[in-house]
Coordinates of C-alpha atoms in Angstrom, one line a residue:
A27 CA -0.3 0.0 0.1
A28 CA 2.9 2.3 1.0
S29 CA 4.2 2.2 -2.4
G30 CA 1.3 2.1 -4.2
S31 CA 1.1 5.8 -2.2
A32 CA 4.1 7.0 -3.6
V33 CA 4.0 5.9 -7.3
A34 CA 0.5 7.9 -7.3
Q35 CA 1.8 10.4 -5.4
L36 CA 4.6 10.6 -8.1
R37 CA 2.4 10.7 -11.3
R38 CA 0.6 13.8 -9.5
R39 CA 3.4 15.2 -9.6
L40 CA 4.5 14.2 -12.9
E41 CA 1.1 15.3 -14.2
S42 CA 1.3 18.1 -13.0
E43 CA 5.2 19.0 -14.0
L44 CA 3.8 17.7 -17.9
E45 CA 0.8 20.1 -18.0
D46 CA 3.1 23.2 -16.3
I47 CA 5.0 22.3 -19.4
R48 CA 2.3 22.4 -21.9
G49 CA 0.7 25.7 -20.6
A50 CA 3.7 27.5 -21.4
G51 CA 3.7 26.0 -24.5
T52 CA 6.5 24.8 -24.3
W53 CA 5.7 21.3 -25.9
K54 CA 8.2 19.3 -28.1
S55 CA 5.9 17.1 -29.5
E56 CA 8.0 14.7 -32.2
R57 CA 7.1 14.4 -36.1
V58 CA 7.4 10.7 -36.7
I59 CA 9.0 10.9 -40.7
A60 CA 8.7 7.3 -42.7
S61 CA 10.9 8.0 -45.4
R62 CA 15.2 8.9 -45.2
Q63 CA 16.5 11.7 -43.9
G64 CA 16.8 14.4 -46.6
P65 CA 15.5 17.6 -47.8
H66 CA 11.5 16.0 -48.9
L67 CA 10.1 14.0 -46.6
R68 CA 7.3 12.1 -45.7
L69 CA 5.5 11.7 -42.3
T70 CA 3.1 9.4 -40.9
D71 CA -0.4 10.7 -40.4
G72 CA 0.0 11.5 -44.3
G73 CA 2.3 14.4 -45.0
A74 CA 4.1 13.9 -48.3
G75 CA 6.2 16.2 -50.2
I76 CA 7.2 18.0 -47.2
L77 CA 10.2 20.3 -47.2
N78 CA 12.7 19.5 -44.2
F79 CA 14.4 22.4 -42.9
C80 CA 15.4 21.6 -39.6
A81 CA 18.0 18.4 -39.8
N82 CA 21.4 19.0 -39.0
N83 CA 22.0 17.2 -42.3
Y84 CA 24.5 19.6 -43.7
L85 CA 25.9 17.9 -47.0
G86 CA 23.2 15.9 -47.3
L87 CA 25.3 12.1 -46.9
S88 CA 22.1 10.4 -44.9
S89 CA 21.2 9.4 -47.9
H90 CA 23.6 9.7 -50.0
P91 CA 23.9 6.3 -52.3
E92 CA 27.8 5.6 -51.6
V93 CA 27.5 6.3 -47.7
I94 CA 24.8 4.2 -48.0
R95 CA 26.3 1.5 -50.0
A96 CA 29.3 1.8 -47.5
A97 CA 27.1 0.9 -44.9
V98 CA 25.6 -2.4 -46.1
E99 CA 28.9 -3.3 -46.8
A100 CA 30.0 -2.9 -43.1
L101 CA 27.2 -4.4 -42.0
E102 CA 27.6 -7.7 -44.1
K103 CA 31.4 -7.6 -43.8
F104 CA 32.0 -6.9 -39.9
G105 CA 28.0 -7.8 -38.3
A106 CA 25.2 -5.9 -36.7
G107 CA 27.9 -5.1 -33.9
L108 CA 30.4 -5.5 -31.0
S109 CA 28.0 -6.6 -27.9
S110 CA 31.5 -5.2 -25.7
V111 CA 33.4 -1.8 -25.9
R112 CA 36.4 -0.9 -27.4
F113 CA 39.4 -3.0 -24.7
I114 CA 37.6 -5.7 -24.2
C115 CA 36.6 -7.5 -27.3
G116 CA 34.5 -4.4 -29.5
T117 CA 37.8 -2.8 -31.5
Q118 CA 37.7 -3.9 -35.0
S119 CA 40.3 -3.2 -37.9
I120 CA 37.8 -0.4 -39.4
H121 CA 37.4 0.9 -35.6
K122 CA 41.6 2.0 -36.1
D123 CA 41.1 2.8 -40.0
L124 CA 38.1 5.0 -39.3
E125 CA 40.0 7.2 -36.1
E126 CA 43.2 7.6 -37.9
K127 CA 40.9 8.7 -40.7
I128 CA 39.1 11.4 -38.3
A129 CA 43.2 12.8 -37.5
R130 CA 44.1 13.0 -41.1
F131 CA 41.4 15.4 -42.1
H132 CA 41.5 17.5 -38.8
Q133 CA 45.4 17.0 -39.4
R134 CA 46.3 15.9 -35.7
E135 CA 47.8 13.6 -34.5
D136 CA 45.5 10.7 -32.8
A137 CA 41.5 10.4 -32.5
I138 CA 39.4 8.4 -30.4
L139 CA 35.5 6.8 -31.2
Y140 CA 32.8 7.7 -28.6
A141 CA 28.5 6.9 -29.3
S142 CA 27.9 10.6 -29.6
C143 CA 29.6 13.5 -29.3
F144 CA 27.8 14.2 -25.7
D145 CA 29.5 11.7 -24.8
A146 CA 33.5 12.5 -26.1
N147 CA 32.0 16.1 -24.1
A148 CA 30.9 13.9 -20.7
G149 CA 34.6 12.0 -21.4
I150 CA 37.4 15.0 -21.8
F151 CA 37.3 17.1 -18.9
E152 CA 37.0 14.5 -16.1
A153 CA 39.7 12.6 -17.5
L154 CA 42.2 15.5 -18.4
L155 CA 41.9 18.2 -15.7
T156 CA 42.4 17.8 -11.4
P157 CA 41.8 20.2 -8.7
E158 CA 45.0 22.1 -9.6
D159 CA 44.0 22.9 -13.8
A160 CA 41.1 25.6 -14.6
V161 CA 38.5 25.3 -17.4
L162 CA 37.4 28.3 -18.8
S163 CA 33.9 28.2 -20.8
D164 CA 31.5 30.4 -22.8
E165 CA 28.2 30.8 -20.8
L166 CA 26.3 29.8 -23.7
N167 CA 27.7 26.2 -24.7
H168 CA 26.0 23.4 -26.0
A169 CA 24.8 21.3 -22.0
S170 CA 27.1 18.9 -23.5
I171 CA 29.7 20.2 -22.4
I172 CA 28.3 22.1 -19.8
D173 CA 27.5 18.6 -18.5
G174 CA 31.2 17.6 -18.8
I175 CA 32.4 20.5 -16.8
R176 CA 30.4 19.4 -13.7
L177 CA 32.0 16.2 -13.9
C178 CA 35.3 17.3 -13.7
K179 CA 37.2 18.7 -10.3
A180 CA 38.9 21.9 -11.9
N181 CA 38.1 25.1 -11.0
K182 CA 35.8 26.3 -13.4
Y183 CA 35.1 30.0 -14.9
R184 CA 32.2 31.0 -17.3
Y185 CA 33.3 34.3 -19.4
K186 CA 30.7 36.3 -21.7
H187 CA 29.1 35.3 -25.1
M188 CA 32.1 35.6 -27.1
D189 CA 33.3 38.7 -24.9
M190 CA 36.9 38.8 -25.5
Q191 CA 37.5 41.3 -22.4
D192 CA 35.9 39.4 -20.2
L193 CA 38.0 36.0 -21.5
E194 CA 40.8 37.5 -20.3
A195 CA 40.0 39.1 -17.1
K196 CA 39.2 35.6 -16.5
L197 CA 42.7 34.3 -17.9
Q198 CA 44.0 36.7 -16.1
D199 CA 42.2 35.3 -12.9
A200 CA 43.4 31.6 -13.2
Q201 CA 46.6 32.5 -13.5
K202 CA 47.0 31.1 -10.4
H203 CA 45.9 27.3 -11.9
R204 CA 48.6 24.6 -13.2
L205 CA 47.1 24.0 -16.4
R206 CA 43.9 26.8 -18.2
L207 CA 41.8 25.3 -20.8
V208 CA 39.8 27.6 -22.8
A209 CA 36.7 25.6 -24.0
T210 CA 33.8 26.9 -26.7
D211 CA 31.7 25.8 -29.4
G212 CA 33.0 26.4 -32.9
A213 CA 29.6 27.6 -33.9
F214 CA 26.8 27.7 -31.4
S215 CA 23.9 25.8 -32.5
M216 CA 21.0 27.8 -30.9
D217 CA 22.2 30.6 -32.8
G218 CA 23.9 30.4 -35.6
D219 CA 27.1 32.4 -34.8
I220 CA 31.2 31.5 -34.7
A221 CA 33.4 32.1 -32.3
P222 CA 36.0 34.5 -32.6
L223 CA 38.9 32.0 -32.5
R224 CA 41.5 33.9 -33.8
E225 CA 41.0 36.6 -30.4
I226 CA 40.4 33.4 -28.4
C227 CA 43.6 31.4 -29.4
Q228 CA 46.3 35.0 -29.0
L229 CA 44.5 34.7 -25.4
A230 CA 45.5 31.6 -25.6
Q231 CA 48.8 32.6 -25.7
K232 CA 49.3 35.3 -24.0
Y233 CA 48.3 34.0 -20.7
D234 CA 49.6 30.0 -21.4
A235 CA 46.4 28.5 -22.2
L236 CA 45.1 25.6 -24.0
V237 CA 42.0 25.5 -26.6
F238 CA 39.1 22.7 -26.9
I239 CA 36.5 23.7 -29.5
D240 CA 33.4 21.9 -29.8
E241 CA 32.8 21.4 -33.7
C242 CA 29.3 19.3 -34.3
H243 CA 27.9 22.4 -36.2
A244 CA 31.1 22.8 -37.8
T245 CA 33.0 19.8 -39.3
G246 CA 32.4 18.9 -42.6
F247 CA 31.7 22.1 -44.3
L248 CA 32.9 25.3 -42.3
G249 CA 35.7 26.4 -43.7
P250 CA 37.6 25.9 -47.4
N251 CA 38.6 22.0 -47.1
G252 CA 35.1 22.1 -44.4
R253 CA 37.3 21.0 -41.2
G254 CA 36.0 23.1 -39.5
T255 CA 36.1 26.5 -37.7
D256 CA 39.9 26.4 -36.8
E257 CA 40.0 26.1 -41.0
L258 CA 37.9 29.3 -41.7
L259 CA 38.9 31.6 -39.2
G260 CA 43.0 29.9 -40.0
V261 CA 44.1 28.0 -36.1
M262 CA 45.0 24.8 -36.4
D263 CA 47.9 25.1 -35.1
K264 CA 46.3 26.7 -32.3
V265 CA 43.7 24.4 -31.1
T266 CA 45.2 21.5 -29.1
I267 CA 41.7 19.7 -28.7
I268 CA 38.9 19.0 -31.0
N269 CA 35.6 17.7 -30.0
S270 CA 32.9 16.5 -33.2
T271 CA 30.3 14.5 -34.5
L272 CA 29.4 11.9 -36.9
G273 CA 25.5 12.0 -36.5
K274 CA 25.2 15.8 -38.4
A275 CA 27.1 16.2 -41.7
L276 CA 29.3 13.4 -41.5
G277 CA 26.7 10.8 -42.8
G278 CA 24.2 11.6 -40.3
A279 CA 24.3 8.2 -38.3
A280 CA 25.6 8.6 -34.8
G281 CA 29.0 8.0 -33.1
G282 CA 31.2 11.6 -32.1
Y283 CA 35.2 11.9 -31.6
T284 CA 38.1 13.8 -29.9
T285 CA 41.3 14.0 -32.1
G286 CA 44.5 16.0 -30.8
P287 CA 48.0 15.4 -29.0
K288 CA 48.4 11.2 -29.1
P289 CA 49.0 11.5 -25.6
L290 CA 45.8 12.8 -24.8
I291 CA 44.1 10.6 -26.9
D292 CA 45.7 7.7 -25.0
L293 CA 45.0 8.6 -21.5
L294 CA 41.4 8.7 -22.6
R295 CA 41.6 5.2 -23.4
Q296 CA 42.5 4.5 -20.3
R297 CA 40.7 6.7 -18.0
S298 CA 37.6 8.4 -20.1
R299 CA 34.4 6.2 -18.6
P300 CA 32.0 7.2 -22.1
Y301 CA 34.5 5.2 -24.0
L302 CA 35.6 2.7 -21.1
F303 CA 31.7 2.0 -20.4
S304 CA 29.7 2.1 -23.6
N305 CA 30.2 -0.4 -26.7
S306 CA 32.0 0.0 -29.6
L307 CA 30.1 2.0 -32.3
P308 CA 28.4 -0.6 -34.9
P309 CA 30.1 -1.5 -38.2
A310 CA 27.3 0.4 -39.8
V311 CA 27.9 3.2 -38.6
V312 CA 31.5 3.0 -38.9
G313 CA 31.2 2.5 -42.6
C314 CA 29.1 5.4 -43.4
A315 CA 31.2 7.9 -41.7
S316 CA 34.5 6.7 -43.0
K317 CA 32.8 7.5 -46.7
A318 CA 31.8 10.4 -45.5
L319 CA 35.3 11.3 -45.3
D320 CA 36.4 9.8 -48.0
L321 CA 34.2 12.3 -50.1
L322 CA 35.1 15.2 -48.5
M323 CA 39.1 14.4 -49.1
E324 CA 38.7 13.4 -52.2
S325 CA 37.2 16.6 -53.1
N326 CA 35.8 20.5 -51.3
A327 CA 33.0 21.2 -53.8
I328 CA 30.6 19.8 -51.3
A329 CA 31.9 21.7 -48.6
Q330 CA 31.5 24.7 -50.3
S331 CA 28.3 24.1 -52.3
M332 CA 26.9 25.6 -48.7
A333 CA 27.3 29.2 -48.8
A334 CA 25.7 30.6 -51.2
K335 CA 22.5 28.9 -50.1
T336 CA 23.3 30.1 -47.4
Q337 CA 23.2 33.4 -48.1
R338 CA 20.2 33.3 -49.9
F339 CA 18.3 32.2 -47.2
R340 CA 19.8 35.2 -44.5
S341 CA 19.4 37.4 -47.0
K342 CA 15.8 37.0 -48.4
M343 CA 14.5 36.5 -45.2
T344 CA 15.6 40.1 -43.5
A345 CA 14.4 41.7 -46.5
A346 CA 10.8 40.3 -45.6
G347 CA 11.4 41.7 -42.7
F348 CA 12.5 39.1 -39.8
T349 CA 15.8 38.8 -37.6
I350 CA 18.3 36.3 -38.3
S351 CA 20.1 35.6 -35.8
G352 CA 23.9 34.8 -36.6
K353 CA 25.7 35.3 -39.5
D354 CA 27.1 33.1 -42.4
H355 CA 26.2 29.7 -41.4
P356 CA 23.6 27.1 -41.9
I357 CA 22.0 27.8 -38.7
C358 CA 19.1 30.3 -39.3
P359 CA 17.3 31.0 -36.3
V360 CA 14.2 33.2 -37.1
M361 CA 13.7 35.4 -33.8
L362 CA 10.1 35.9 -32.3
G363 CA 10.7 35.9 -28.3
D364 CA 7.5 34.7 -27.2
A365 CA 7.4 30.8 -26.8
R366 CA 3.7 30.0 -28.0
L367 CA 4.3 32.4 -31.4
A368 CA 7.1 30.1 -32.4
S369 CA 5.0 27.0 -31.6
V370 CA 2.3 28.2 -33.6
M371 CA 4.2 29.8 -36.0
A372 CA 6.2 26.1 -36.7
E373 CA 2.3 24.4 -36.8
D374 CA 1.5 26.4 -39.8
M375 CA 4.7 25.8 -41.8
L376 CA 4.1 22.5 -42.0
N377 CA 0.0 22.9 -42.9
R378 CA 2.3 24.4 -46.1
G379 CA 4.6 21.7 -46.7
I380 CA 7.7 23.4 -44.5
Y381 CA 8.5 21.3 -41.7
V382 CA 10.9 23.3 -39.2
I383 CA 10.6 23.4 -35.0
G384 CA 9.9 26.4 -32.5
F385 CA 12.5 26.2 -29.9
S386 CA 11.8 28.4 -26.4
Y387 CA 12.8 27.5 -23.2
P388 CA 14.8 25.0 -20.9
V389 CA 16.8 25.2 -25.2
V390 CA 17.2 29.3 -25.4
P391 CA 17.0 31.4 -22.5
K392 CA 13.1 32.7 -21.7
G393 CA 12.4 35.8 -24.0
K394 CA 14.9 34.6 -26.8
A395 CA 12.2 32.0 -28.7
R396 CA 12.5 31.4 -32.2
I397 CA 12.9 28.8 -35.4
R398 CA 15.6 27.2 -36.3
V399 CA 16.2 26.8 -40.0
Q400 CA 18.6 24.6 -40.9
I401 CA 19.9 24.7 -44.9
S402 CA 21.5 21.7 -46.0
A403 CA 24.1 21.7 -49.6
V404 CA 20.9 19.6 -51.1
H405 CA 18.3 21.9 -50.4
S406 CA 17.0 23.8 -54.1
D407 CA 17.0 27.3 -54.6
E408 CA 13.1 26.6 -55.3
D409 CA 12.5 24.8 -51.9
I410 CA 14.7 27.7 -50.4
D411 CA 12.2 30.3 -52.1
R412 CA 9.1 28.2 -50.8
C413 CA 10.4 28.1 -47.4
V414 CA 11.0 31.9 -47.1
E415 CA 7.7 32.4 -49.1
A416 CA 5.8 30.4 -46.7
F417 CA 7.7 32.1 -43.7
T418 CA 6.0 35.5 -44.8
E419 CA 2.5 34.2 -45.1
V420 CA 2.4 32.4 -41.7
G421 CA 4.7 35.8 -39.9
R422 CA 1.9 38.6 -41.3
K423 CA -1.0 36.1 -39.7
H424 CA 0.2 35.5 -36.5
G425 CA 1.6 39.2 -36.9
A426 CA 5.4 38.4 -36.8
L427 CA 5.5 40.7 -39.6
P428 CA 3.5 44.2 -40.4

């Protein structure tokens, strides 16, 4: 009876919290897709020919025939999975080959694979930093960086978003610590802005600090060869550690990694808990990512294909009267402010055949609700124009435009 009472109490509390979420207009519904990931989707509720503008499929490789073929070949040759962690009996030749390829792509010494970049971020700070050290983190860093930093015992500093004056003040204060690590997203996923890496690296050099960047929303398409923000801004030799994902531009399946100095990678294999206690990446996922990297290293044409399409959307939306956050990034947040407005507009966009999602608290700060649009290399100019037209119609309907 006591146990039943506790369960009933739990149900009441959870139902009350869920009702509060619905009442605030921040409920997150999951739309179910009945087709491959791509610029055009079919939904299970009958929606067909839907234009998809909210996936991280930056290069369109999630359904690229060569990427799919590589996954099938890996599945047939190496099986469905390893049923094990890496150090027991979960390392195959394709894992080592992909790690070598990642290091070569980023022009680093070595790399280590994880089940996700969330795991990579959860594993690095605790393994690397001690109470003698300090970590300095941008206040708008991804949740996985924040959680990873919470797990470590280092002294923690948080600097204002992309504010170099504040970072310098924090670096000056952190001089008393043995090792100083500046941690930042390369490209910030909610706002579509790019970290000032040149200035960060200059400050790191001045105050003898290391630089860590999360490149999940940069790998594959930023920079002349798609190597990321450090290549884009010409500081590849000044960034010490890169964490990134295989689940966005690089095939869209799953997986993440850390790449950097070999002694660091060796240490992570010994001490990083998400690596030591998680199953190996499935062979099909490894096959996808490996082929995606092959395509990028064979030609920079795919990486270069994003800029014009991103500019087309941003300029047309700005001309229509919308405020688009960030600059020159395929993440294009349409800033609306009100959470309910973002949610209602996103639903109306779907009714017009455009799949976008409203973002509100706690994913973004209160009062900063937006619809985050993401441009892909496989969107046509006609797709982009149709999206802008739908936004303009819906924006006028709901008072977001005059």
